mmCIF file of C-alpha atoms in Angstrom:
data_model
loop_
_atom_site.group_PDB
_atom_site.id
_atom_site.type_symbol
_atom_site.label_atom_id
_atom_site.label_comp_id
_atom_site.label_asym_id
_atom_site.label_seq_id
_atom_site.Cartn_x
_atom_site.Cartn_y
_atom_site.Cartn_z
ATOM 1 C CA ASP A 17 0.059 10.907 -27.531
ATOM 2 C CA ALA A 18 -2.226 12.781 -24.987
ATOM 3 C CA GLY A 19 -1.927 10.977 -21.668
ATOM 4 C CA VAL A 20 -4.509 10.824 -19.529
ATOM 5 C CA THR A 21 -6.371 14.189 -19.238
ATOM 6 C CA GLN A 22 -8.163 15.279 -16.457
ATOM 7 C CA SER A 23 -10.987 18.255 -16.100
ATOM 8 C CA PRO A 24 -11.005 20.598 -14.276
ATOM 9 C CA THR A 25 -7.540 21.316 -12.753
ATOM 10 C CA HIS A 26 -9.161 23.119 -10.014
ATOM 11 C CA LEU A 27 -13.223 23.793 -8.239
ATOM 12 C CA ILE A 28 -14.602 25.203 -5.276
ATOM 13 C CA LYS A 29 -18.108 24.071 -4.143
ATOM 14 C CA THR A 30 -20.267 24.596 -1.380
ATOM 15 C CA ARG A 31 -21.235 22.181 0.826
ATOM 16 C CA GLY A 32 -24.350 20.017 -0.229
ATOM 17 C CA GLN A 33 -23.446 20.657 -3.435
ATOM 18 C CA GLN A 34 -22.857 18.019 -6.363
ATOM 19 C CA VAL A 35 -19.893 18.147 -8.076
ATOM 20 C CA THR A 36 -18.719 16.105 -12.169
ATOM 21 C CA LEU A 37 -15.685 14.959 -12.812
ATOM 22 C CA ARG A 38 -14.802 14.126 -16.414
ATOM 23 C CA CYS A 39 -11.132 11.762 -17.177
ATOM 24 C CA SER A 40 -10.264 10.207 -20.902
ATOM 25 C CA PRO A 41 -7.778 7.485 -20.650
ATOM 26 C CA LYS A 42 -4.496 7.121 -22.305
ATOM 27 C CA SER A 43 -4.475 6.240 -26.651
ATOM 28 C CA GLY A 44 -5.450 2.726 -26.017
ATOM 29 C CA HIS A 45 -6.402 1.730 -22.201
ATOM 30 C CA ASP A 46 -9.816 0.228 -22.163
ATOM 31 C CA THR A 47 -9.738 0.831 -18.515
ATOM 32 C CA VAL A 48 -10.140 3.942 -15.868
ATOM 33 C CA SER A 49 -9.285 4.013 -12.136
ATOM 34 C CA TRP A 50 -10.186 6.745 -9.822
ATOM 35 C CA TYR A 51 -8.111 7.766 -6.468
ATOM 36 C CA GLN A 52 -8.961 10.213 -3.601
ATOM 37 C CA GLN A 53 -6.161 11.967 -2.771
ATOM 38 C CA ALA A 54 -6.019 13.628 1.227
ATOM 39 C CA LEU A 55 -3.059 16.168 1.713
ATOM 40 C CA GLY A 56 0.291 13.622 2.857
ATOM 41 C CA GLN A 57 -1.570 10.935 2.207
ATOM 42 C CA GLY A 58 -1.307 8.363 -0.741
ATOM 43 C CA PRO A 59 -3.831 8.019 -2.833
ATOM 44 C CA GLN A 60 -6.791 5.741 -2.008
ATOM 45 C CA PHE A 61 -9.068 3.740 -4.106
ATOM 46 C CA ILE A 62 -12.446 4.232 -4.773
ATOM 47 C CA PHE A 63 -13.227 2.719 -8.207
ATOM 48 C CA GLN A 64 -12.243 1.265 -11.208
ATOM 49 C CA TYR A 65 -14.317 0.860 -14.825
ATOM 50 C CA TYR A 66 -14.220 -1.931 -17.619
ATOM 51 C CA GLU A 67 -16.559 -2.319 -20.504
ATOM 52 C CA GLU A 68 -18.241 0.109 -19.441
ATOM 53 C CA GLU A 69 -19.169 -1.117 -15.168
ATOM 54 C CA GLU A 70 -17.982 -0.454 -12.563
ATOM 55 C CA ARG A 71 -15.750 -3.592 -11.754
ATOM 56 C CA GLN A 72 -14.372 -3.113 -8.424
ATOM 57 C CA ARG A 73 -15.436 -0.454 -5.638
ATOM 58 C CA GLY A 74 -12.997 1.240 -2.436
ATOM 59 C CA ASN A 75 -14.784 1.747 1.149
ATOM 60 C CA PHE A 76 -16.394 4.988 -0.454
ATOM 61 C CA PRO A 77 -20.050 5.567 0.210
ATOM 62 C CA ASP A 78 -22.622 5.629 -1.959
ATOM 63 C CA ARG A 79 -22.738 9.861 -3.041
ATOM 64 C CA PHE A 80 -19.857 8.543 -5.040
ATOM 65 C CA SER A 81 -20.900 7.373 -8.842
ATOM 66 C CA GLY A 82 -19.696 7.383 -11.963
ATOM 67 C CA HIS A 83 -19.524 6.319 -15.267
ATOM 68 C CA GLN A 84 -17.866 5.457 -18.783
ATOM 69 C CA PHE A 85 -18.792 5.710 -21.911
ATOM 70 C CA PRO A 86 -17.581 3.261 -25.041
ATOM 71 C CA ASN A 87 -14.589 6.060 -25.784
ATOM 72 C CA TYR A 88 -12.992 5.074 -22.957
ATOM 73 C CA SER A 89 -13.523 7.820 -20.904
ATOM 74 C CA SER A 90 -15.315 8.352 -17.495
ATOM 75 C CA GLU A 91 -16.788 10.589 -15.405
ATOM 76 C CA LEU A 92 -16.461 11.028 -11.291
ATOM 77 C CA ASN A 93 -20.090 11.801 -10.130
ATOM 78 C CA VAL A 94 -19.616 12.794 -5.638
ATOM 79 C CA ASN A 95 -23.416 14.124 -4.629
ATOM 80 C CA ALA A 96 -23.964 15.477 -1.635
ATOM 81 C CA LEU A 97 -20.258 17.218 -1.421
ATOM 82 C CA LEU A 98 -18.614 17.345 2.481
ATOM 83 C CA LEU A 99 -16.029 19.257 3.734
ATOM 84 C CA GLY A 100 -14.064 16.164 3.465
ATOM 85 C CA ASP A 101 -14.773 15.449 0.615
ATOM 86 C CA SER A 102 -12.108 18.281 -0.512
ATOM 87 C CA ALA A 103 -8.812 16.196 -1.705
ATOM 88 C CA LEU A 104 -7.224 15.976 -5.126
ATOM 89 C CA TYR A 105 -9.399 13.450 -7.993
ATOM 90 C CA LEU A 106 -6.886 11.311 -9.357
ATOM 91 C CA CYS A 107 -7.566 9.183 -12.409
ATOM 92 C CA ALA A 108 -5.740 6.387 -14.025
ATOM 93 C CA SER A 109 -6.051 4.818 -16.692
ATOM 94 C CA SER A 110 -4.489 0.951 -18.183
ATOM 95 C CA LEU A 111 -4.682 -1.813 -19.801
ATOM 96 C CA SER A 112 -5.620 -4.753 -17.907
ATOM 97 C CA ARG A 113 -2.915 -5.212 -15.417
ATOM 98 C CA THR A 114 -0.747 -3.684 -16.793
ATOM 99 C CA GLU A 115 0.656 -0.126 -15.432
ATOM 100 C CA ALA A 116 -1.416 2.517 -14.751
ATOM 101 C CA PHE A 117 -0.833 6.560 -15.592
ATOM 102 C CA PHE A 118 -2.287 9.131 -14.461
ATOM 103 C CA GLY A 119 -3.800 12.324 -14.695
ATOM 104 C CA GLN A 120 -2.430 15.688 -13.309
ATOM 105 C CA GLY A 121 -5.511 15.240 -11.275
ATOM 106 C CA THR A 122 -8.921 17.218 -10.276
ATOM 107 C CA ARG A 123 -8.109 19.597 -7.123
ATOM 108 C CA LEU A 124 -12.326 19.520 -4.939
ATOM 109 C CA THR A 125 -11.961 22.245 -2.851
ATOM 110 C CA VAL A 126 -15.840 21.534 -0.523
ATOM 111 C CA VAL A 127 -15.910 25.266 1.774
ATOM 112 C CA GLN B 25 -5.030 -4.434 2.101
ATOM 113 C CA GLN B 26 -2.208 -1.589 2.028
ATOM 114 C CA PRO B 27 1.131 -2.115 1.950
ATOM 115 C CA VAL B 28 2.881 -0.763 4.061
ATOM 116 C CA GLN B 29 5.586 1.150 3.041
ATOM 117 C CA SER B 30 9.147 2.243 5.112
ATOM 118 C CA PRO B 31 10.764 4.238 5.826
ATOM 119 C CA GLN B 32 8.259 7.351 6.816
ATOM 120 C CA ALA B 33 10.595 9.725 5.535
ATOM 121 C CA VAL B 34 14.419 9.559 4.666
ATOM 122 C CA ILE B 35 16.801 12.789 3.902
ATOM 123 C CA LEU B 36 19.671 12.235 1.050
ATOM 124 C CA ARG B 37 23.003 14.384 0.371
ATOM 125 C CA GLU B 38 23.748 13.970 -3.521
ATOM 126 C CA GLY B 39 24.781 10.699 -5.075
ATOM 127 C CA GLU B 40 24.485 9.414 -1.663
ATOM 128 C CA ASP B 41 21.740 6.123 -2.104
ATOM 129 C CA ALA B 42 18.612 5.273 -0.676
ATOM 130 C CA VAL B 43 15.925 1.880 -0.491
ATOM 131 C CA ILE B 44 12.439 2.111 -0.170
ATOM 132 C CA ASN B 45 10.475 -1.193 1.374
ATOM 133 C CA CYS B 46 7.161 -2.226 0.164
ATOM 134 C CA SER B 47 5.290 -5.521 1.748
ATOM 135 C CA SER B 48 1.686 -6.822 1.989
ATOM 136 C CA SER B 49 0.656 -9.578 4.018
ATOM 137 C CA LYS B 50 -1.808 -10.790 1.283
ATOM 138 C CA ALA B 51 -0.178 -12.534 -1.870
ATOM 139 C CA LEU B 52 1.142 -10.006 -4.632
ATOM 140 C CA TYR B 53 0.522 -9.369 -8.140
ATOM 141 C CA SER B 54 2.569 -6.990 -8.890
ATOM 142 C CA VAL B 55 3.765 -3.960 -7.321
ATOM 143 C CA HIS B 56 4.075 -0.307 -9.160
ATOM 144 C CA TRP B 57 6.381 2.465 -8.401
ATOM 145 C CA TYR B 58 5.374 5.661 -8.664
ATOM 146 C CA ARG B 59 6.937 9.217 -7.634
ATOM 147 C CA GLN B 60 5.074 12.616 -7.398
ATOM 148 C CA LYS B 61 6.142 16.144 -6.383
ATOM 149 C CA HIS B 62 4.493 18.346 -4.287
ATOM 150 C CA GLY B 63 1.065 19.209 -6.425
ATOM 151 C CA GLU B 64 2.033 17.242 -8.930
ATOM 152 C CA ALA B 65 0.662 13.533 -9.868
ATOM 153 C CA PRO B 66 1.872 10.541 -9.688
ATOM 154 C CA VAL B 67 4.266 9.369 -11.911
ATOM 155 C CA PHE B 68 4.645 5.792 -13.333
ATOM 156 C CA LEU B 69 8.427 4.334 -12.444
ATOM 157 C CA MET B 70 8.466 0.887 -12.502
ATOM 158 C CA ILE B 71 6.345 -2.474 -12.142
ATOM 159 C CA LEU B 72 7.043 -5.628 -11.700
ATOM 160 C CA LEU B 73 5.065 -8.526 -12.204
ATOM 161 C CA LYS B 74 4.729 -12.142 -10.967
ATOM 162 C CA GLY B 75 6.793 -14.856 -12.372
ATOM 163 C CA GLY B 76 10.011 -11.775 -12.734
ATOM 164 C CA GLU B 77 9.500 -9.824 -15.400
ATOM 165 C CA GLN B 78 10.324 -5.658 -14.944
ATOM 166 C CA LYS B 79 9.103 -2.545 -17.149
ATOM 167 C CA GLY B 80 10.859 1.234 -15.908
ATOM 168 C CA HIS B 81 13.021 3.302 -15.211
ATOM 169 C CA GLU B 82 17.070 3.292 -16.810
ATOM 170 C CA LYS B 83 18.146 4.353 -13.373
ATOM 171 C CA ILE B 84 16.628 3.185 -11.037
ATOM 172 C CA SER B 85 16.252 -0.826 -10.001
ATOM 173 C CA ALA B 86 13.775 -2.661 -7.169
ATOM 174 C CA SER B 87 13.219 -6.396 -6.665
ATOM 175 C CA PHE B 88 10.658 -8.195 -5.813
ATOM 176 C CA ASN B 89 10.714 -11.422 -4.181
ATOM 177 C CA GLU B 90 7.185 -13.990 -4.604
ATOM 178 C CA LYS B 91 7.903 -15.394 -1.551
ATOM 179 C CA LYS B 92 7.459 -12.843 0.803
ATOM 180 C CA GLN B 93 5.531 -10.206 -0.685
ATOM 181 C CA GLN B 94 7.847 -7.434 -0.342
ATOM 182 C CA SER B 95 9.589 -4.975 -3.054
ATOM 183 C CA SER B 96 12.090 -2.458 -2.411
ATOM 184 C CA LEU B 97 13.627 -0.207 -4.986
ATOM 185 C CA TYR B 98 17.091 1.199 -5.081
ATOM 186 C CA LEU B 99 17.707 4.740 -5.953
ATOM 187 C CA THR B 100 21.597 4.917 -6.532
ATOM 188 C CA ALA B 101 23.880 8.145 -7.657
ATOM 189 C CA SER B 102 20.850 9.872 -5.893
ATOM 190 C CA GLN B 103 20.364 13.215 -8.122
ATOM 191 C CA LEU B 104 18.367 16.433 -6.443
ATOM 192 C CA SER B 105 15.510 15.383 -9.109
ATOM 193 C CA TYR B 106 14.324 12.463 -6.867
ATOM 194 C CA SER B 107 13.316 14.417 -4.247
ATOM 195 C CA GLY B 108 9.358 13.466 -4.099
ATOM 196 C CA THR B 109 7.195 10.918 -2.177
ATOM 197 C CA TYR B 110 7.399 7.331 -3.319
ATOM 198 C CA PHE B 111 4.622 5.243 -2.884
ATOM 199 C CA CYS B 112 4.613 1.493 -3.886
ATOM 200 C CA GLY B 113 1.237 0.252 -6.178
ATOM 201 C CA THR B 114 -0.105 -3.134 -5.945
ATOM 202 C CA ARG B 115 -2.558 -5.511 -7.486
ATOM 203 C CA LEU B 116 -3.355 -8.626 -5.614
ATOM 204 C CA VAL B 117 -3.941 -11.863 -6.864
ATOM 205 C CA GLU B 118 -7.229 -12.415 -6.073
ATOM 206 C CA TYR B 119 -8.510 -8.891 -5.999
ATOM 207 C CA GLY B 120 -8.793 -7.961 -9.388
ATOM 208 C CA ASN B 121 -6.761 -5.367 -11.084
ATOM 209 C CA LYS B 122 -7.489 -2.663 -8.440
ATOM 210 C CA LEU B 123 -4.171 -1.091 -7.280
ATOM 211 C CA VAL B 124 -3.573 -0.265 -4.091
ATOM 212 C CA PHE B 125 -1.202 2.414 -2.396
ATOM 213 C CA GLY B 126 0.993 2.434 0.387
ATOM 214 C CA ALA B 127 0.783 5.391 2.770
ATOM 215 C CA GLY B 128 4.415 6.944 0.106
ATOM 216 C CA THR B 129 8.043 7.591 1.607
ATOM 217 C CA ILE B 130 9.123 10.952 2.066
ATOM 218 C CA LEU B 131 12.634 11.646 -0.015
ATOM 219 C CA ARG B 132 14.422 14.951 -0.348
ATOM 220 C CA VAL B 133 18.285 15.332 -2.166
ATOM 221 C CA LYS B 134 20.033 17.927 -0.854
ATOM 222 C CA SER B 135 23.852 19.561 -2.549
#
């Protein structure tokens, strides 16, 4: 079991650009959640996907969007990048309301 | 909705015990505990479900007081490897599958 995998591991982008992050959930999991973690803080919930639909959303602007594919993998897209978007982006997968497992994260740096 | 963790930080010597607390102002469906080491993703430790079911780590225990919406993580006979930041995540009864994290408790174990 490969667990939750994310790509890429590191990324450097310029302000105003767009970025796409990818996540493959743990085998058997159908729910994918995305989190943003700034240095020294806890993970902040961005949104959650289940059955290819966004089911819940945190307090993030519409610049943050996502998608879930039929194989349960997911993408996080961020448009018009700001310096403040620099963070560790974490994907977590779960099966319904059971325990969630995190991927290793994507470190995004906006310059 | 964010749970409140205490203490913010604690320093122990090897072999000492520690308790980390997590509380919510809303009715909880489940409490999830994670440990995160610097530069790594959070690692799942334990889940405590409404109704008493628990799943998780062999050497770490936790409690869940459903009436008070509080959970405590007990680290006994601490080892150097226990160092890291501990996060509690909570799923509310009324908010579906969304997992919201506290600000974290930094634990440092010294030899």
